[in-house]
């Protein structure tokens, strides 16, 4: 099967995570991605080879000094022959280097220019790293135990999510058949991902709050629970799940979600006591055949060992593959490019 994005050429002036992640996903799907790197290479090459590989497989590399006349001339040649350019730098640098549609349209009026920034192209240059954005948008304040400090989730959720949104915006504008500027910010993406929390506050005046064990605002029981050994994530979102779980756990009553929400503390006490009678792995094995959403908490190595099909080989690197599976299409996995 022909690659879904075969024939699409994308230029990337990316750094670290959000931009390179977006273009790597598109490269996996068949786009030709040319990574434009400064003299000395993109900064994430200095982190580690495996870090760079995790974000840059299936690309080629061109080394250009975009601060020079020759670099700008070569950029213009590439833009004339490309469908899109994606950049993640601070707004002043994007404009200074001429990486906007307003500047590049004279070389190709159908070029799609995607800018990933912290607060938008008009939002200023204040530093906007992933963890800073999680703190600024309410994500950190919602994470952790109620009597503990705000907590970060342990991976770069803002950068990764923004990369996905940027890839979507790029494809949307290409599909529209016209050039233009696409503006995606880490701040806006993370606020968007707080969707139902934000809606509850904006429409009902409900303040978001942290709950023990990461409990869900609307569903009960839907959270982490300690067991005889390990922790279990149990996510009961409707009465059918509850009926199956309660039958296995020998719990009576609380038959409707409305009752379980109204009597949250009672329900959680009963469920916690029941789950303490077996291990997390034991409950997972018992509940899966019943169709009840539950999983023992695993480490990343344990999760990767249990899911070998998600691991791909790109040259000397073993990496997590593209999460988008398209029937009939098997991506190639070329290693990350050497500089230039």
Coordinates of C-alpha atoms in Angstrom, one line a residue:
X1 CA 0.0 0.0 0.0
X2 CA 1.2 3.5 -0.9
X3 CA 2.1 5.5 2.2
X4 CA -0.8 7.8 3.2
X5 CA 1.4 10.9 3.1
X6 CA 3.6 9.9 0.1
X7 CA 4.4 12.9 -2.0
X8 CA 4.1 15.4 0.9
X9 CA 7.3 17.2 1.8
X10 CA 7.6 18.9 5.2
X11 CA 10.4 21.1 6.4
X12 CA 11.1 21.1 10.1
X13 CA 13.0 23.8 12.0
X14 CA 12.4 21.9 15.3
X15 CA 14.0 21.8 18.6
X16 CA 13.8 19.2 21.5
X17 CA 10.3 17.6 21.5
X18 CA 7.1 19.2 20.3
X19 CA 8.0 20.0 16.8
X20 CA 10.2 17.0 16.1
X21 CA 7.5 14.7 17.5
X22 CA 4.9 16.1 15.2
X23 CA 7.0 15.7 12.1
X24 CA 8.2 12.2 13.1
X25 CA 4.6 11.0 13.2
X26 CA 4.1 12.4 9.8
X27 CA 7.3 10.9 8.5
X28 CA 6.2 7.5 9.8
X29 CA 3.1 7.9 7.6
X30 CA 5.1 8.5 4.5
X31 CA 5.8 12.3 4.4
X32 CA 9.3 13.3 3.4
X33 CA 10.6 15.3 6.3
X34 CA 13.7 17.4 6.0
X35 CA 15.1 18.5 9.3
X36 CA 16.8 21.9 9.0
X37 CA 19.5 22.1 11.7
X38 CA 21.8 24.9 12.7
X39 CA 25.6 24.5 12.5
X40 CA 26.5 22.0 15.2
X41 CA 23.1 20.3 15.0
X42 CA 19.8 20.6 16.8
X43 CA 20.2 20.9 20.5
X44 CA 18.6 17.6 21.4
X45 CA 21.5 15.7 19.7
X46 CA 23.4 16.8 22.9
X47 CA 21.0 15.1 25.2
X48 CA 21.7 11.5 24.1
X49 CA 21.6 9.4 21.0
X50 CA 18.5 7.5 22.2
X51 CA 16.7 10.7 23.0
X52 CA 17.3 12.1 19.5
X53 CA 16.3 8.8 17.9
X54 CA 13.0 8.8 19.8
X55 CA 11.9 12.0 18.0
X56 CA 13.7 12.0 14.7
X57 CA 13.5 8.6 12.9
X58 CA 12.5 8.6 9.2
X59 CA 13.9 12.1 8.5
X60 CA 16.7 13.6 6.5
X61 CA 18.9 16.4 7.7
X62 CA 20.1 19.6 6.1
X63 CA 22.5 21.9 8.0
X64 CA 21.7 25.6 7.3
X65 CA 22.7 28.8 9.1
X66 CA 19.4 30.6 8.8
X67 CA 21.1 33.7 10.1
X68 CA 23.2 33.9 6.9
X69 CA 22.3 35.0 3.4
X70 CA 23.3 31.6 2.0
X71 CA 21.2 29.8 4.6
X72 CA 18.1 31.9 3.7
X73 CA 18.7 31.4 0.0
X74 CA 18.7 27.6 0.4
X75 CA 15.7 27.8 2.7
X76 CA 13.8 29.7 -0.1
X77 CA 14.7 26.9 -2.5
X78 CA 13.4 24.3 -0.2
X79 CA 10.2 26.2 0.6
X80 CA 9.5 26.5 -3.2
X81 CA 9.4 22.7 -3.4
X82 CA 7.6 21.8 -0.2
X83 CA 4.1 21.6 1.2
X84 CA 4.7 22.7 4.7
X85 CA 7.2 24.1 7.2
X86 CA 6.9 23.5 10.9
X87 CA 8.9 25.4 13.5
X88 CA 9.0 25.4 17.3
X89 CA 11.0 28.4 18.5
X90 CA 10.0 31.6 20.4
X91 CA 8.0 34.1 18.4
X92 CA 10.7 36.6 18.0
X93 CA 13.1 34.0 16.6
X94 CA 10.4 32.7 14.2
X95 CA 9.9 36.2 12.8
X96 CA 13.6 37.1 12.8
X97 CA 14.4 34.0 10.7
X98 CA 11.5 34.6 8.4
X99 CA 9.7 31.3 9.2
X100 CA 6.1 32.7 8.8
X101 CA 3.7 32.4 5.9
X102 CA 3.8 36.2 5.5
X103 CA 7.5 36.0 4.7
X104 CA 7.6 32.7 2.8
X105 CA 4.6 33.1 0.6
X106 CA 6.6 34.9 -2.0
X107 CA 8.5 31.7 -2.6
X108 CA 5.4 29.4 -2.5
X109 CA 2.0 30.8 -1.9
X110 CA 0.7 27.3 -1.1
X111 CA 3.2 26.7 1.7
X112 CA 1.6 25.8 5.1
X113 CA 3.5 27.4 7.9
X114 CA 3.0 25.9 11.4
X115 CA 4.3 27.7 14.4
X116 CA 4.5 25.9 17.8
X117 CA 5.1 28.4 20.6
X118 CA 4.4 28.7 24.3
X119 CA 1.7 31.3 24.2
X120 CA 1.0 31.9 20.5
X121 CA 2.8 33.9 17.8
X122 CA 1.4 37.1 19.4
X123 CA 1.9 35.9 23.0
X124 CA 5.4 37.1 23.6
X125 CA 8.7 35.4 24.3
X126 CA 8.5 34.4 28.0
X127 CA 10.0 30.9 28.6
X128 CA 7.5 28.2 28.0
X129 CA 8.9 24.8 28.7
X130 CA 6.6 21.8 29.2
X131 CA 6.7 21.8 33.0
X132 CA 6.2 25.5 33.1
X133 CA 3.1 25.2 31.0
X134 CA 1.7 22.4 33.2
X135 CA 2.1 24.7 36.1
X136 CA 0.6 27.8 34.4
X137 CA -2.5 26.1 33.0
X138 CA -3.8 24.3 36.1
X139 CA -2.6 20.8 35.2
X140 CA -0.1 20.6 38.1
X141 CA -2.6 22.0 40.5
X142 CA -5.0 19.2 39.6
X143 CA -2.4 16.4 40.0
X144 CA -1.3 14.7 43.2
X145 CA -2.9 14.0 46.5
X146 CA -5.2 16.6 48.1
X147 CA -2.9 17.2 51.1
X148 CA 0.3 17.0 49.1
X149 CA 2.1 19.5 46.8
X150 CA 1.1 20.0 43.1
X151 CA 2.6 17.3 41.0
X152 CA 3.8 16.8 37.4
X153 CA 2.8 13.6 35.6
X154 CA 6.3 12.4 34.9
X155 CA 6.5 12.8 31.2
X156 CA 6.3 15.7 28.8
X157 CA 2.5 15.8 28.3
X158 CA 2.4 19.4 27.1
X159 CA 5.0 19.0 24.4
X160 CA 3.7 15.7 23.2
X161 CA 0.1 16.9 23.1
X162 CA 1.1 20.1 21.3
X163 CA 3.0 18.0 18.7
X164 CA -0.1 16.0 18.0
X165 CA -2.2 19.2 17.7
X166 CA 0.3 20.8 15.4
X167 CA 0.4 17.7 13.1
X168 CA -3.4 17.9 12.9
X169 CA -3.4 21.6 12.0
X170 CA -0.7 21.1 9.4
X171 CA -2.7 18.3 7.7
X172 CA -6.0 20.3 7.9
X173 CA -4.5 23.2 6.1
X174 CA -2.9 21.0 3.4
X175 CA -6.2 19.3 2.9
X176 CA -7.8 22.7 2.5
X177 CA -5.6 23.1 -0.6
X178 CA -4.2 26.5 0.3
X179 CA -1.3 28.0 2.1
X180 CA -1.5 29.9 5.3
X181 CA -0.3 30.3 8.9
X182 CA -1.2 27.7 11.6
X183 CA -0.6 28.9 15.2
X184 CA -0.5 26.3 18.0
X185 CA 0.5 27.1 21.5
X186 CA 1.4 24.8 24.5
X187 CA -0.8 26.9 26.7
X188 CA -3.9 26.6 24.5
X189 CA -3.5 22.9 24.0
X190 CA -3.3 22.1 27.7
X191 CA -6.3 24.3 28.5
X192 CA -8.2 22.5 25.8
X193 CA -7.2 19.2 27.3
X194 CA -8.8 20.3 30.6
X195 CA -12.1 20.4 28.7
X196 CA -14.7 19.0 31.1
X197 CA -13.0 20.6 34.1
X198 CA -13.0 24.0 32.4
X199 CA -16.6 23.6 31.3
X200 CA -17.7 22.7 34.8
X201 CA -16.1 25.9 36.1
X202 CA -17.1 28.2 33.2
X203 CA -20.8 27.0 33.1
X204 CA -21.5 25.7 36.6
X205 CA -19.0 27.5 38.8
X206 CA -17.5 24.2 40.0
X207 CA -13.9 24.6 41.1
X208 CA -11.6 21.8 40.1
X209 CA -10.2 19.8 43.0
X210 CA -7.8 17.1 43.6
X211 CA -9.2 13.9 45.0
X212 CA -7.3 11.0 46.7
X213 CA -5.8 8.4 44.4
X214 CA -6.6 10.6 41.4
X215 CA -10.4 9.9 41.6
X216 CA -12.6 11.1 38.8
X217 CA -14.9 14.0 39.3
X218 CA -18.0 12.4 37.8
X219 CA -17.6 8.6 38.1
X220 CA -17.5 6.5 41.3
X221 CA -15.5 4.3 41.7
X222 CA -13.0 5.5 39.2
X223 CA -9.5 5.9 40.6
X224 CA -6.5 4.0 42.0
X225 CA -7.0 1.5 44.8
X226 CA -4.4 -0.2 47.1
X227 CA -4.7 -4.0 47.0
X228 CA -3.0 -6.9 48.9
X229 CA -0.1 -6.3 46.6
X230 CA 0.2 -3.3 44.2
X231 CA -2.3 -0.7 43.1
X232 CA -5.2 -1.2 40.8
X233 CA -6.8 1.3 38.5
X234 CA -10.6 0.7 38.5
X235 CA -12.7 2.8 36.1
X236 CA -16.5 2.1 36.6
X237 CA -18.3 4.5 34.2
X238 CA -21.7 3.0 34.1
X239 CA -24.1 0.7 36.1
X240 CA -23.3 -2.3 33.9
X241 CA -19.7 -2.2 34.9
X242 CA -20.7 -1.8 38.5
X243 CA -23.0 -4.8 38.5
X244 CA -20.2 -7.0 37.1
X245 CA -17.6 -5.7 39.5
X246 CA -19.9 -5.8 42.6
X247 CA -20.9 -9.4 41.8
X248 CA -17.2 -10.4 41.6
X249 CA -16.3 -8.4 44.7
X250 CA -19.4 -9.5 46.8
X251 CA -20.6 -6.0 47.2
X252 CA -24.3 -5.2 47.6
X253 CA -26.2 -2.0 46.9
X254 CA -25.1 1.3 45.3
X255 CA -26.7 0.2 42.0
X256 CA -26.9 3.5 40.2
X257 CA -24.2 6.0 39.4
X258 CA -26.2 8.8 41.0
X259 CA -26.3 6.9 44.3
X260 CA -22.6 6.1 44.1
X261 CA -21.7 9.7 43.5
X262 CA -23.9 10.9 46.4
X263 CA -22.4 8.3 48.7
X264 CA -18.9 8.5 47.4
X265 CA -17.1 8.0 50.7
X266 CA -19.2 4.9 51.6
X267 CA -18.6 3.4 48.2
X268 CA -14.9 4.0 48.3
X269 CA -14.6 2.4 51.8
X270 CA -16.4 -0.7 50.7
X271 CA -14.5 -1.1 47.4
X272 CA -11.2 -0.5 49.2
X273 CA -11.9 -3.2 51.7
X274 CA -13.0 -5.6 49.0
X275 CA -9.9 -5.0 46.8
X276 CA -7.6 -5.6 49.8
X277 CA -8.5 -9.3 49.6
X278 CA -6.5 -10.0 46.4
X279 CA -3.5 -8.6 44.6
X280 CA -3.7 -6.0 41.8
X281 CA -2.7 -8.7 39.2
X282 CA -5.3 -11.0 40.7
X283 CA -8.1 -8.5 40.4
X284 CA -7.0 -7.7 36.8
X285 CA -7.2 -11.3 35.9
X286 CA -10.6 -11.7 37.5
X287 CA -12.2 -8.5 36.1
X288 CA -11.0 -8.6 32.5
X289 CA -13.2 -11.6 31.5
X290 CA -16.1 -9.6 32.9
X291 CA -15.4 -6.6 30.7
X292 CA -14.7 -4.4 33.7
X293 CA -12.1 -1.6 33.0
X294 CA -9.2 -2.4 35.4
X295 CA -5.4 -2.6 35.2
X296 CA -2.6 -3.3 37.7
X297 CA -0.2 -0.4 37.9
X298 CA 2.9 -1.3 35.9
X299 CA 6.3 0.3 35.3
X300 CA 7.2 1.4 31.8
X301 CA 9.6 -1.6 31.4
X302 CA 6.8 -4.0 32.5
X303 CA 4.4 -2.3 30.0
X304 CA 6.8 -2.5 27.2
X305 CA 7.6 -6.2 27.9
X306 CA 3.9 -6.9 27.8
X307 CA 3.4 -5.0 24.5
X308 CA 6.2 -6.1 22.2
X309 CA 4.2 -5.3 19.1
X310 CA 4.6 -1.5 19.8
X311 CA 8.4 -1.7 19.7
X312 CA 10.1 -1.1 16.3
X313 CA 13.7 -1.2 15.1
X314 CA 15.2 1.8 13.4
X315 CA 18.8 1.1 12.6
X316 CA 20.5 0.4 15.9
X317 CA 17.7 1.8 17.9
X318 CA 14.6 0.1 19.4
X319 CA 11.8 2.7 19.7
X320 CA 8.1 2.9 20.4
X321 CA 6.3 2.9 17.0
X322 CA 3.7 5.2 15.6
X323 CA 0.4 4.9 17.4
X324 CA -1.6 5.4 14.2
X325 CA -2.3 2.0 12.5
X326 CA -3.6 2.1 8.9
X327 CA -4.9 -1.1 7.4
X328 CA -2.6 -2.3 4.6
X329 CA 0.2 0.1 5.4
X330 CA 3.4 -0.9 7.2
X331 CA 5.7 2.0 7.9
X332 CA 9.4 1.8 7.3
X333 CA 11.6 2.7 10.3
X334 CA 14.8 4.4 9.2
X335 CA 17.2 5.6 11.9
X336 CA 17.5 9.2 12.8
X337 CA 19.6 11.2 10.3
X338 CA 23.3 12.1 10.7
X339 CA 23.8 15.8 10.7
X340 CA 23.5 17.2 7.2

